[in-house]
Short mmCIF file of C-alpha atoms and ligand atoms in Angstrom, two decimals:
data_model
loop_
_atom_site.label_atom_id
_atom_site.label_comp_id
_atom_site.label_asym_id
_atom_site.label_seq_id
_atom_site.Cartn_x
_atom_site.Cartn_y
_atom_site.Cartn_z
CA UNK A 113 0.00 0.00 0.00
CA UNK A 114 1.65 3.57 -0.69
CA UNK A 115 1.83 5.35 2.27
CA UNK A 116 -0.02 8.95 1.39
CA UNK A 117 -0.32 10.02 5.02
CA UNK A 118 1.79 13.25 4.37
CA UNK A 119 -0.55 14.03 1.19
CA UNK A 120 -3.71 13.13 2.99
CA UNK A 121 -2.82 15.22 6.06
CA UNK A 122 -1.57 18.05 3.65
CA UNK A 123 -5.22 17.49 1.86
CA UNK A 124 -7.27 18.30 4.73
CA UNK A 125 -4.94 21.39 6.05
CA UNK A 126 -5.51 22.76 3.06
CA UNK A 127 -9.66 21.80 3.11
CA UNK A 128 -9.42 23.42 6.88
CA UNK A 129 -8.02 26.92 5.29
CA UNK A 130 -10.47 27.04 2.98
CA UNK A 131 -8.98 25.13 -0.32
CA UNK A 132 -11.47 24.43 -3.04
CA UNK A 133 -11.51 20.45 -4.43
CA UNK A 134 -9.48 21.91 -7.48
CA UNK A 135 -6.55 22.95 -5.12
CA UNK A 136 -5.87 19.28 -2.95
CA UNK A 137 -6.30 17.93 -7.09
CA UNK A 138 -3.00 20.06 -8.17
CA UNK A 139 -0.98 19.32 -4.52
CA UNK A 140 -1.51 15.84 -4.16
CA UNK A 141 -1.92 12.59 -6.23
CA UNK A 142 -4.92 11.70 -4.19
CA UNK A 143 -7.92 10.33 -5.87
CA UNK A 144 -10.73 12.67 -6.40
CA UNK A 145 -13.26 10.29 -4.50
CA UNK A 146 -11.06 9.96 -1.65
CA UNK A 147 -10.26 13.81 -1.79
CA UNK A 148 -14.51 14.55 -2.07
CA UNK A 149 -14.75 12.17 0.88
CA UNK A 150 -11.98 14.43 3.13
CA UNK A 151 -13.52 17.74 1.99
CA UNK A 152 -16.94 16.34 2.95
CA UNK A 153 -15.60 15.66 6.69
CA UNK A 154 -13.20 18.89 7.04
CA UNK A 155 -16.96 20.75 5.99
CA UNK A 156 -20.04 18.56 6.51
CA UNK A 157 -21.03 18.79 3.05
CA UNK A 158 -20.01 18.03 -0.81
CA UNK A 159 -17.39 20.62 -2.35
CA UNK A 160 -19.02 23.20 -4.59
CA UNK A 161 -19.07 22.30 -8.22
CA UNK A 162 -17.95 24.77 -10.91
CA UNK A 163 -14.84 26.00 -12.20
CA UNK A 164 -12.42 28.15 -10.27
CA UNK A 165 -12.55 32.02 -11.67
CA UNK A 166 -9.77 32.41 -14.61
CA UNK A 167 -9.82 35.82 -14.44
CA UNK A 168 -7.09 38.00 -12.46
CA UNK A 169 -9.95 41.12 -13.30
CA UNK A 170 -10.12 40.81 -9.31
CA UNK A 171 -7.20 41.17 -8.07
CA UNK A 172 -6.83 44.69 -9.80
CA UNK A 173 -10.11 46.32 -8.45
CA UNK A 174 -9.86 48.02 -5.07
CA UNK A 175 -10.30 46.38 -1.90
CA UNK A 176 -9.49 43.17 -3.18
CA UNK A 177 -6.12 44.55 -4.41
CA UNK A 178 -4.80 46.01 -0.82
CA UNK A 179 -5.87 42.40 0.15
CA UNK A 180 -3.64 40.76 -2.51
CA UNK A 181 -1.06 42.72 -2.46
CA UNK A 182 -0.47 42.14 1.65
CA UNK A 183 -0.89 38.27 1.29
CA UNK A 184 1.94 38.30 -1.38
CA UNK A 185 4.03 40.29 0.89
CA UNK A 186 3.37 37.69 3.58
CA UNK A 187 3.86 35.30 1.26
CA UNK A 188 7.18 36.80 -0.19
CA UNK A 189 8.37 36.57 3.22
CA UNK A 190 7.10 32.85 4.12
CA UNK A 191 8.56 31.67 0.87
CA UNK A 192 12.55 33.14 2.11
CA UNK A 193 12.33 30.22 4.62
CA UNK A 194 14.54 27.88 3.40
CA UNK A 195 13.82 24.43 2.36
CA UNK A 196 9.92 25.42 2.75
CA UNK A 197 8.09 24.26 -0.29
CA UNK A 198 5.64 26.58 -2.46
CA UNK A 199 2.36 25.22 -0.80
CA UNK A 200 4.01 24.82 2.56
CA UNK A 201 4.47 28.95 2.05
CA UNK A 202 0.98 29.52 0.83
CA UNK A 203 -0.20 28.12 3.24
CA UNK A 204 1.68 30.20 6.32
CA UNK A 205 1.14 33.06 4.97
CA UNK A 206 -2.40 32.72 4.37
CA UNK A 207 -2.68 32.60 8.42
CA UNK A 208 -0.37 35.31 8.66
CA UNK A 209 -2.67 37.09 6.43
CA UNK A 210 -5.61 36.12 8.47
CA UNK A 211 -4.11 36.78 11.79
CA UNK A 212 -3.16 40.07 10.40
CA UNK A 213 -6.52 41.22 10.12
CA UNK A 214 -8.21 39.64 12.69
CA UNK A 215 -8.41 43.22 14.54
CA UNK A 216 -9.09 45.83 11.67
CA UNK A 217 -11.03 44.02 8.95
CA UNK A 218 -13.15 40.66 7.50
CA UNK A 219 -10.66 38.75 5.33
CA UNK A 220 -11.43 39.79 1.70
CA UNK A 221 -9.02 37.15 0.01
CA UNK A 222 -9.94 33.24 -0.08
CA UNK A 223 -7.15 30.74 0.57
CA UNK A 224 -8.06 29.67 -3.08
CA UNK A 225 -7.44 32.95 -4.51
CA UNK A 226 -4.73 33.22 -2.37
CA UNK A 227 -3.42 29.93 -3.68
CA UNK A 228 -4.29 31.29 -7.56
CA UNK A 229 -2.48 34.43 -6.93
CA UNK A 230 1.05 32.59 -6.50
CA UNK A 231 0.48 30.81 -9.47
CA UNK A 232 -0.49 33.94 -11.31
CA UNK A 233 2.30 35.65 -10.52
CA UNK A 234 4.54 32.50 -10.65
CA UNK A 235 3.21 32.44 -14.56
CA UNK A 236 3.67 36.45 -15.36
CA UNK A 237 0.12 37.11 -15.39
CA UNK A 238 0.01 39.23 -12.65
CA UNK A 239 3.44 40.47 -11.16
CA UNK A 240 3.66 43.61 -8.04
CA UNK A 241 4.55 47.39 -8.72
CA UNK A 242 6.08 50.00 -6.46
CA UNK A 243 3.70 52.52 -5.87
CA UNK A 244 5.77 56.19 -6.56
CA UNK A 245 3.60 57.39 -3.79
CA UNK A 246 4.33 54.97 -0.71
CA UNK A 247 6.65 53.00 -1.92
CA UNK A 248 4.70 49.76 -1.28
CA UNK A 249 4.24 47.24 -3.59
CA UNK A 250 1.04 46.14 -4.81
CA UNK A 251 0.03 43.18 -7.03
CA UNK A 252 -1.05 44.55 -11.29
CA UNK A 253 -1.76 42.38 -14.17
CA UNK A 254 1.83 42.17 -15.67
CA UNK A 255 1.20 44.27 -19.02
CA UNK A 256 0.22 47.24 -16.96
CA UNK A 257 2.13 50.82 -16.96
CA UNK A 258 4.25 50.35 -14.39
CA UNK A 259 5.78 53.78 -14.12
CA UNK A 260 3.83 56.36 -11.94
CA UNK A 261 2.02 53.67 -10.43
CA UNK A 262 -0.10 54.98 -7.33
CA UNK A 263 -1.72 52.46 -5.68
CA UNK A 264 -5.71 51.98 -4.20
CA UNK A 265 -4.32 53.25 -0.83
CA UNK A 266 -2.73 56.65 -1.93
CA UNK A 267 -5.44 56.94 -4.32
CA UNK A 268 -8.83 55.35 -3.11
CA UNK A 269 -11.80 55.61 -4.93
CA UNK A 270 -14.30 58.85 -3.78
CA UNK A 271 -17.13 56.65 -2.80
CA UNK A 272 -15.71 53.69 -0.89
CA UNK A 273 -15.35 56.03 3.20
CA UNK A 274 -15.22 53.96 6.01
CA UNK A 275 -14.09 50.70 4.05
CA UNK A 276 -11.01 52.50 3.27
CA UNK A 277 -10.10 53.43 6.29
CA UNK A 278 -10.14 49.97 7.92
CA UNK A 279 -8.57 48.58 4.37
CA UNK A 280 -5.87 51.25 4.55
CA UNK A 281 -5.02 50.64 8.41
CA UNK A 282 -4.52 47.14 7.89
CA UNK A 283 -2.65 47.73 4.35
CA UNK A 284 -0.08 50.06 5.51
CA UNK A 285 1.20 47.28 7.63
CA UNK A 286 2.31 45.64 4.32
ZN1 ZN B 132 0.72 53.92 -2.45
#
């Protein structure tokens, strides 16, 4: 019998943070029933169906950018760890990230997206800026114009108030 403990127990940390089916299918080499069955204990209940969202479109609009941009930051950092593998990092800092916020704001980004966003970036769809402004840097689809980049926190939108002030107290920790 092959021993998959390690991928099984890696399986349901990942269910636990929040990992769609689609996620345990590209980090392990478990079957999909046997995956179904650990999603269905991590959550009482079969995994969604549907595809997961192709499109970086949301990463690049407001709030979920400042969101985005910290957990790659977090994840930067995670990743520096040596001998720490790609998911093991995803995976810290997505409870950095959460941990993070846990005073000043609901977490915007899902451990999925999270988990999509180092993949975008790892492919050159999406890739981070320095904002001229703070000198942060922020995550932008990779053809975008880089110079004189100001990011959502030195320029948030006129209508979004209160939102950005809880967004922009937790972002500047970036
Ligand atoms: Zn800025």
């Amino acid at each position: 019998m092959i021993d998959d403990t390690h991928e099984t127990r890696l399986a349901v940390e990942l269910f636990r943070l929040g990992a769609r089916l689609q996620v345990t299918r590209a980090e392990t080499t478990l079957p999909r029933e046997r995956l179904i069955r650990l999603y269905k204990e991590s959550h009482g209940e079969s995994p969604p169906k549907g595809r997961l969202p192709a499109s970086t479109d949301w990463y690049v609009t407001w709030l979920p950018n400042i969101h985005a941009s910290l957990y790659y930051a977090l994840y930067e950092f995670a990743a520096q760890q040596s001998g720490v593998s790609r998911i093991t990092a995803t995976m810290t800092a997505y409870r950095l990230y959460l941990e993070h916020l846990s005073d000043h704001a609901a977490p915007v980004l899902s451990f999925t997206r999270a988990w999509m966003l180092v993949n975008f970036v790892e492919h050159g769809v999406l890739h981070r800026v320095t904002c001229a402004q703070c000198h942060g840097r922020f995550v932008a689809r990779a053809h975008a114009f880089d110079r004189n980049y100001v990011c959502g926190l030195c320029r948030p939108p006129a209508r979004t108030g209160k939102t950005a002030r809880a967004a922009t107290s937790a972002g500047h920790r970036v």
